[in-house]
XYZ file of N, CA, C and O in Angstrom:
388
model
N -63.019 -40.824 35.024
C -61.351 -40.845 35.527
C -61.311 -41.019 34.126
O -61.462 -40.922 32.910
N -59.929 -40.512 33.718
C -59.302 -40.251 32.343
C -58.685 -41.269 31.731
O -58.216 -42.762 32.590
N -58.361 -41.604 30.698
C -58.627 -42.931 30.054
C -57.066 -42.616 29.873
O -56.531 -42.060 29.204
N -56.061 -43.657 30.671
C -54.654 -44.050 30.571
C -54.147 -44.411 28.937
O -52.967 -43.851 28.713
N -54.815 -44.635 27.432
C -54.227 -44.335 26.643
C -54.112 -43.439 26.203
O -53.108 -43.207 25.041
N -55.246 -42.579 26.193
C -55.107 -41.098 25.408
C -53.804 -40.183 26.497
O -54.246 -39.645 27.550
N -53.214 -39.451 25.297
C -52.020 -38.723 25.993
C -52.755 -37.210 26.284
O -53.568 -36.790 25.936
N -52.260 -36.655 27.468
C -52.925 -35.609 28.278
C -52.259 -34.592 27.347
O -51.210 -34.564 26.668
N -52.305 -33.372 27.682
C -51.586 -32.128 27.291
C -50.606 -31.536 27.555
O -49.825 -31.055 26.330
N -50.275 -32.282 28.451
C -48.727 -31.766 29.251
C -47.574 -32.804 28.220
O -46.574 -32.459 27.453
N -48.432 -34.094 28.005
C -47.411 -34.992 27.576
C -47.395 -34.340 25.605
O -46.494 -34.576 24.951
N -48.283 -34.127 25.252
C -48.396 -33.765 23.859
C -47.702 -32.363 23.783
O -46.930 -31.905 22.724
N -47.408 -31.489 24.478
C -46.566 -30.114 24.272
C -45.231 -30.769 24.585
O -44.167 -30.043 24.070
N -44.992 -31.948 25.547
C -43.446 -32.045 25.606
C -42.894 -33.256 24.210
O -41.933 -32.297 23.779
N -43.924 -33.891 23.682
C -43.655 -34.393 22.626
C -43.446 -33.589 21.451
O -42.331 -33.753 20.818
N -44.086 -32.188 21.235
C -43.437 -31.852 20.371
C -42.616 -30.438 20.454
O -41.772 -30.261 19.365
N -42.319 -30.302 21.638
C -41.188 -30.051 22.017
C -39.654 -30.266 21.737
O -38.734 -30.212 21.359
N -39.714 -31.513 22.282
C -38.561 -32.738 21.777
C -38.670 -33.471 20.389
O -37.322 -33.402 20.015
N -39.637 -32.810 19.690
C -39.552 -33.323 18.167
C -39.043 -32.174 17.059
O -38.369 -32.087 16.569
N -39.518 -30.855 18.124
C -39.290 -29.607 17.013
C -37.520 -29.670 18.098
O -36.689 -29.162 17.187
N -37.044 -29.922 18.795
C -35.051 -30.205 19.344
C -34.512 -30.856 18.454
O -33.308 -30.450 18.370
N -35.000 -31.928 18.211
C -34.221 -33.077 17.632
C -34.438 -32.703 16.606
O -33.015 -32.457 15.464
N -35.530 -31.733 15.337
C -35.142 -31.275 14.341
C -33.955 -30.478 14.121
O -33.658 -30.356 12.982
N -34.030 -29.677 14.800
C -33.143 -28.604 15.054
C -31.798 -29.158 15.303
O -30.962 -28.042 14.897
N -31.250 -29.919 15.958
C -30.620 -30.478 16.393
C -29.657 -31.010 14.462
O -28.565 -31.021 14.571
N -30.613 -32.015 13.853
C -30.214 -32.294 12.920
C -29.793 -31.333 11.589
O -29.266 -31.270 11.061
N -30.458 -29.706 11.705
C -30.495 -28.992 10.842
C -29.015 -28.395 11.199
O -28.418 -27.998 10.622
N -28.805 -28.364 12.358
C -27.541 -28.444 13.120
C -26.299 -28.987 12.783
O -25.356 -28.422 12.052
N -26.341 -30.123 13.297
C -25.758 -31.116 12.210
C -25.165 -30.821 10.582
O -24.134 -30.964 11.017
N -26.685 -30.644 10.164
C -26.213 -30.828 8.909
C -25.561 -29.131 8.237
O -24.748 -29.289 7.417
N -25.724 -28.584 9.359
C -25.476 -27.058 8.993
C -23.687 -27.271 9.657
O -22.617 -26.733 8.453
N -23.074 -27.749 10.173
C -21.873 -28.218 10.817
C -21.428 -29.357 9.845
O -20.185 -28.712 9.376
N -21.889 -30.263 9.326
C -20.984 -30.929 7.921
C -21.178 -30.171 6.712
O -19.997 -30.375 6.521
N -21.989 -29.227 5.954
C -21.294 -28.783 5.132
C -20.543 -27.878 5.836
O -19.442 -27.430 4.781
N -20.508 -26.979 6.593
C -19.695 -25.905 6.835
C -17.901 -26.404 6.605
O -17.077 -25.887 6.725
N -18.405 -28.011 7.736
C -16.832 -28.536 8.115
C -16.245 -28.885 5.776
O -14.778 -29.241 5.626
N -17.009 -29.257 5.598
C -17.156 -29.991 3.831
C -16.671 -28.922 3.079
O -15.423 -28.950 1.872
N -17.021 -27.581 3.186
C -17.046 -26.296 2.529
C -14.986 -25.938 3.207
O -14.603 -25.729 2.220
N -15.501 -26.282 4.349
C -13.664 -25.598 4.761
C -12.686 -26.671 4.131
O -11.436 -26.294 3.646
N -12.977 -28.127 4.467
C -11.992 -29.514 3.844
C -11.906 -28.529 2.261
O -10.336 -28.803 1.828
N -13.243 -27.965 1.291
C -12.460 -28.148 -0.041
C -11.660 -27.086 -0.112
O -10.789 -27.081 -1.238
N -12.032 -25.875 0.596
C -10.764 -24.721 0.871
C -9.582 -24.829 0.942
O -8.544 -24.598 0.385
N -9.865 -25.492 1.903
C -8.115 -26.452 2.492
C -7.160 -27.243 1.177
O -6.224 -26.646 1.012
N -8.474 -27.732 0.605
C -7.603 -28.706 -0.295
C -6.740 -27.755 -1.436
O -6.186 -27.757 -2.239
N -7.696 -26.780 -2.202
C -7.505 -26.005 -2.993
C -5.985 -25.680 -2.764
O -5.552 -25.062 -3.634
N -6.292 -24.371 -1.140
C -5.292 -23.900 -1.284
C -3.750 -24.854 -1.050
O -2.497 -24.399 -1.726
N -3.684 -25.627 -0.863
C -2.855 -26.747 -0.773
C -2.499 -26.896 -2.347
O -1.342 -26.632 -2.372
N -3.528 -27.392 -2.939
C -2.767 -27.628 -4.562
C -1.952 -26.575 -4.956
O -1.393 -26.288 -5.678
N -2.826 -25.084 -4.723
C -2.397 -24.224 -5.135
C -0.697 -23.846 -4.829
O 0.097 -23.094 -5.350
N -0.882 -23.862 -3.353
C 0.831 -24.023 -2.358
C 1.841 -24.900 -3.188
O 2.744 -24.519 -3.738
N 1.456 -26.072 -3.518
C 2.329 -26.994 -4.126
C 2.519 -26.607 -5.592
O 3.742 -27.284 -6.110
N 1.934 -26.141 -6.355
C 2.095 -25.962 -7.925
C 3.144 -24.700 -7.860
O 3.891 -24.883 -8.612
N 2.914 -23.913 -6.800
C 3.714 -22.600 -6.685
C 5.208 -23.012 -6.001
O 5.704 -22.589 -6.697
N 5.212 -23.999 -5.502
C 6.099 -24.724 -4.895
C 7.046 -25.211 -6.155
O 8.293 -25.219 -6.050
N 6.591 -25.926 -7.037
C 6.958 -26.655 -7.723
C 7.403 -25.170 -9.088
O 8.465 -25.605 -9.366
N 7.106 -24.511 -8.923
C 7.315 -23.344 -10.096
C 8.502 -22.572 -9.367
O 9.285 -22.737 -10.474
N 8.067 -22.527 -8.185
C 9.332 -21.626 -7.789
C 10.936 -22.720 -7.609
O 11.719 -22.188 -8.137
N 10.963 -23.948 -7.179
C 11.959 -25.114 -7.447
C 12.841 -24.702 -8.741
O 13.905 -24.835 -8.615
N 11.471 -25.011 -10.005
C 12.088 -25.176 -10.909
C 13.111 -23.988 -12.090
O 14.157 -23.850 -12.442
N 12.496 -22.492 -11.375
C 12.702 -21.589 -11.624
C 14.310 -21.026 -10.817
O 15.598 -20.996 -10.966
N 14.453 -21.639 -9.635
C 15.210 -21.458 -8.700
C 16.474 -22.822 -9.349
O 18.034 -22.504 -9.559
N 15.899 -24.124 -9.808
C 17.230 -24.904 -10.530
C 17.566 -24.025 -11.978
O 18.700 -24.669 -12.048
N 17.046 -23.681 -12.681
C 16.837 -22.966 -14.008
C 17.989 -22.141 -13.618
O 19.093 -21.504 -13.990
N 17.939 -21.159 -12.321
C 18.889 -19.626 -11.874
C 20.702 -20.417 -11.812
O 21.244 -20.099 -12.199
N 20.259 -21.886 -10.625
C 21.537 -21.961 -10.239
C 22.149 -23.147 -11.666
O 23.304 -22.623 -12.090
N 21.498 -22.932 -12.465
C 22.270 -24.139 -14.144
C 22.939 -22.635 -14.678
O 23.920 -22.871 -15.038
N 22.178 -21.530 -14.469
C 22.550 -20.615 -15.592
C 23.606 -19.681 -14.913
O 24.709 -19.643 -15.585
N 23.848 -19.822 -13.571
C 25.095 -19.616 -12.755
C 26.551 -20.456 -13.090
O 27.080 -19.600 -13.171
N 26.344 -21.599 -12.946
C 26.851 -22.299 -13.002
C 27.577 -22.564 -14.270
O 28.517 -22.610 -14.555
N 26.841 -21.945 -15.363
C 27.227 -22.220 -16.902
C 28.093 -20.428 -17.167
O 29.187 -21.325 -17.688
N 27.562 -19.994 -16.471
C 28.193 -18.572 -16.240
C 29.277 -18.447 -15.800
O 30.488 -17.727 -15.594
N 29.653 -19.129 -14.455
C 31.475 -19.181 -14.002
C 31.931 -20.079 -14.654
O 32.158 -20.638 -15.598
N 33.308 -19.293 -14.910
C 34.862 -19.159 -15.397
C 35.291 -20.733 -14.587
O 35.130 -20.867 -13.497
N 36.251 -21.224 -15.386
C 37.160 -21.732 -14.940
C 37.666 -21.395 -13.674
O 38.219 -22.027 -12.688
N 38.581 -20.364 -13.396
C 39.059 -19.442 -12.625
C 38.357 -19.568 -11.003
O 38.572 -19.964 -10.445
N 36.870 -19.023 -11.673
C 35.856 -19.087 -10.374
C 35.376 -20.618 -9.537
O 35.422 -20.982 -8.749
N 35.751 -21.904 -10.585
C 35.210 -22.947 -10.610
C 36.121 -23.219 -9.796
O 36.074 -24.215 -8.380
N 37.694 -22.930 -9.510
C 38.780 -23.530 -9.224
C 38.958 -23.328 -8.260
O 39.423 -23.630 -6.634
N 38.799 -21.836 -7.707
C 38.093 -21.102 -6.652
C 37.694 -21.834 -5.222
O 37.314 -21.748 -4.345
N 36.459 -22.265 -6.279
C 35.442 -22.408 -5.396
C 35.942 -23.874 -5.007
O 35.673 -24.406 -3.655
N 36.448 -24.596 -5.668
C 37.076 -25.813 -5.443
C 38.136 -25.870 -4.357
O 38.329 -26.840 -3.153
N 38.698 -24.820 -4.236
C 39.531 -24.392 -3.534
C 39.383 -24.415 -1.859
O 39.838 -25.062 -0.983
N 38.345 -23.593 -2.042
C 37.829 -23.473 -0.835
C 36.772 -24.636 0.255
O 37.214 -24.186 1.122
N 36.197 -24.943 -0.998
C 35.540 -26.075 -0.292
C 36.719 -27.426 0.097
O 36.335 -28.309 1.542
N 37.580 -27.628 -0.520
C 39.089 -28.132 0.316
C 39.384 -27.771 0.879
O 39.855 -28.862 1.993
N 39.510 -26.927 1.619
C 39.989 -26.408 2.694
C 39.496 -26.576 4.446
O 37.621 -26.151 3.931
N 40.240 -27.155 5.070
C 39.165 -27.770 6.152
C 39.589 -27.477 7.481
O 40.737 -27.981 7.360
N 39.297 -26.314 8.247
C 40.064 -26.643 9.577
C 39.916 -27.446 10.550
O 39.042 -27.918 10.131
N 41.012 -27.679 10.842
C 40.819 -28.894 12.026
C 40.020 -28.591 13.081
O 39.728 -26.528 13.201
N 39.723 -28.934 13.493
C 38.824 -29.255 15.020
C 39.607 -28.348 16.202
O 40.865 -28.316 16.241
N 38.971 -27.428 16.774
C 40.157 -26.509 17.948
C 40.053 -27.589 18.845
O 39.020 -28.671 19.499
N 41.441 -27.741 19.383
C 41.753 -28.549 20.666
C 41.227 -27.811 21.858
O 41.147 -26.500 22.115
N 40.770 -29.060 22.436
C 40.460 -28.626 23.952
C 41.427 -28.736 25.073
O 41.957 -29.896 25.225
N 42.258 -27.907 25.862
C 43.263 -28.510 27.040
C 43.092 -28.443 27.867
O 41.684 -27.833 28.625
N 43.014 -29.725 28.734
C 42.379 -29.828 29.833
C 43.393 -30.047 30.745
O 44.097 -30.298 30.373
N 43.002 -29.809 32.456
C 43.855 -29.575 33.182
C 43.052 -30.392 33.642
O 42.102 -30.105 34.485
N 43.974 -31.216 35.157
C 43.645 -31.917 36.125
C 43.872 -31.721 37.598
O 45.153 -31.421 37.468
Protein backbone atom coordinates (compact mmCIF):
# COMPACT_ATOMS: atom_id res chain seq x y z
CA UNK A 1 0.00 0.00 0.00
CA UNK A 2 1.16 3.50 -0.79
CA UNK A 3 2.31 5.75 2.00
CA UNK A 4 -0.31 8.58 2.30
CA UNK A 5 2.27 11.03 3.63
CA UNK A 6 4.54 10.75 0.57
CA UNK A 7 3.26 12.72 -2.48
CA UNK A 8 2.97 10.82 -5.70
CA UNK A 9 4.33 11.87 -9.09
CA UNK A 10 1.11 13.54 -10.22
CA UNK A 11 1.09 15.72 -7.11
CA UNK A 12 4.74 16.63 -7.60
CA UNK A 13 4.12 17.56 -11.22
CA UNK A 14 1.09 19.64 -10.26
CA UNK A 15 3.07 21.44 -7.55
CA UNK A 16 5.88 22.18 -10.03
CA UNK A 17 3.36 23.49 -12.56
CA UNK A 18 1.65 25.79 -10.05
CA UNK A 19 4.97 27.04 -8.72
CA UNK A 20 6.17 27.85 -12.24
CA UNK A 21 2.84 29.54 -13.06
CA UNK A 22 3.06 31.62 -9.88
CA UNK A 23 6.60 32.70 -10.72
CA UNK A 24 5.59 33.74 -14.24
CA UNK A 25 2.63 35.67 -12.80
CA UNK A 26 4.88 37.60 -10.42
CA UNK A 27 7.31 38.27 -13.26
CA UNK A 28 4.47 39.56 -15.43
CA UNK A 29 3.20 41.74 -12.57
CA UNK A 30 6.68 43.20 -12.07
CA UNK A 31 6.94 43.86 -15.79
CA UNK A 32 3.55 45.63 -15.92
CA UNK A 33 4.41 47.67 -12.83
CA UNK A 34 7.68 48.79 -14.43
CA UNK A 35 5.88 49.71 -17.67
CA UNK A 36 3.28 51.74 -15.74
CA UNK A 37 6.04 53.51 -13.85
CA UNK A 38 7.92 54.30 -17.06
CA UNK A 39 4.72 55.58 -18.67
CA UNK A 40 3.91 57.77 -15.66
CA UNK A 41 7.44 59.21 -15.71
CA UNK A 42 7.19 59.95 -19.42
CA UNK A 43 3.77 61.58 -18.97
CA UNK A 44 5.04 63.75 -16.11
CA UNK A 45 8.02 64.85 -18.19
CA UNK A 46 5.82 65.73 -21.17
CA UNK A 47 3.40 67.62 -18.92
CA UNK A 48 6.28 69.59 -17.44
CA UNK A 49 7.56 70.47 -20.91
CA UNK A 50 4.08 71.50 -22.07
CA UNK A 51 3.54 73.75 -19.05
CA UNK A 52 6.95 75.36 -19.55
CA UNK A 53 6.15 76.00 -23.22
CA UNK A 54 2.75 77.47 -22.35
CA UNK A 55 4.41 79.79 -19.82
CA UNK A 56 6.94 80.98 -22.40
CA UNK A 57 4.21 81.43 -25.03
CA UNK A 58 2.05 83.43 -22.61
CA UNK A 59 4.96 85.66 -21.65
CA UNK A 60 5.72 86.26 -25.34
CA UNK A 61 2.06 87.06 -26.08
CA UNK A 62 1.93 89.50 -23.14
CA UNK A 63 5.13 91.13 -24.36
CA UNK A 64 3.73 91.53 -27.88
CA UNK A 65 0.43 92.91 -26.56
CA UNK A 66 2.31 95.45 -24.44
CA UNK A 67 4.43 96.48 -27.42
CA UNK A 68 1.31 96.80 -29.59
CA UNK A 69 -0.50 98.94 -27.02
CA UNK A 70 2.57 101.18 -26.62
CA UNK A 71 2.80 101.63 -30.39
CA UNK A 72 -0.87 102.60 -30.60
CA UNK A 73 -1.40 106.33 -31.11
CA UNK A 74 -3.90 108.39 -29.17
CA UNK A 75 -6.15 108.55 -32.22
CA UNK A 76 -6.17 104.77 -32.52
CA UNK A 77 -6.97 104.42 -28.81
CA UNK A 78 -9.86 106.86 -29.13
CA UNK A 79 -11.17 104.99 -32.15
CA UNK A 80 -10.96 101.70 -30.27
CA UNK A 81 -12.74 103.22 -27.27
CA UNK A 82 -15.54 104.55 -29.46
CA UNK A 83 -15.91 101.19 -31.17
CA UNK A 84 -16.18 99.47 -27.78
CA UNK A 85 -18.68 102.09 -26.55
CA UNK A 86 -21.10 101.54 -29.41
CA UNK A 87 -23.54 98.88 -28.33
CA UNK A 88 -26.27 97.72 -30.67
CA UNK A 89 -29.71 97.44 -29.13
CA UNK A 90 -31.16 93.99 -28.85
CA UNK A 91 -33.24 92.86 -31.79
CA UNK A 92 -36.95 93.27 -31.25
CA UNK A 93 -39.17 90.33 -31.78
CA UNK A 94 -42.67 91.22 -32.86
CA UNK A 95 -45.16 88.72 -31.60
CA UNK A 96 -48.66 88.36 -32.91
CA UNK A 97 -51.47 86.57 -31.21
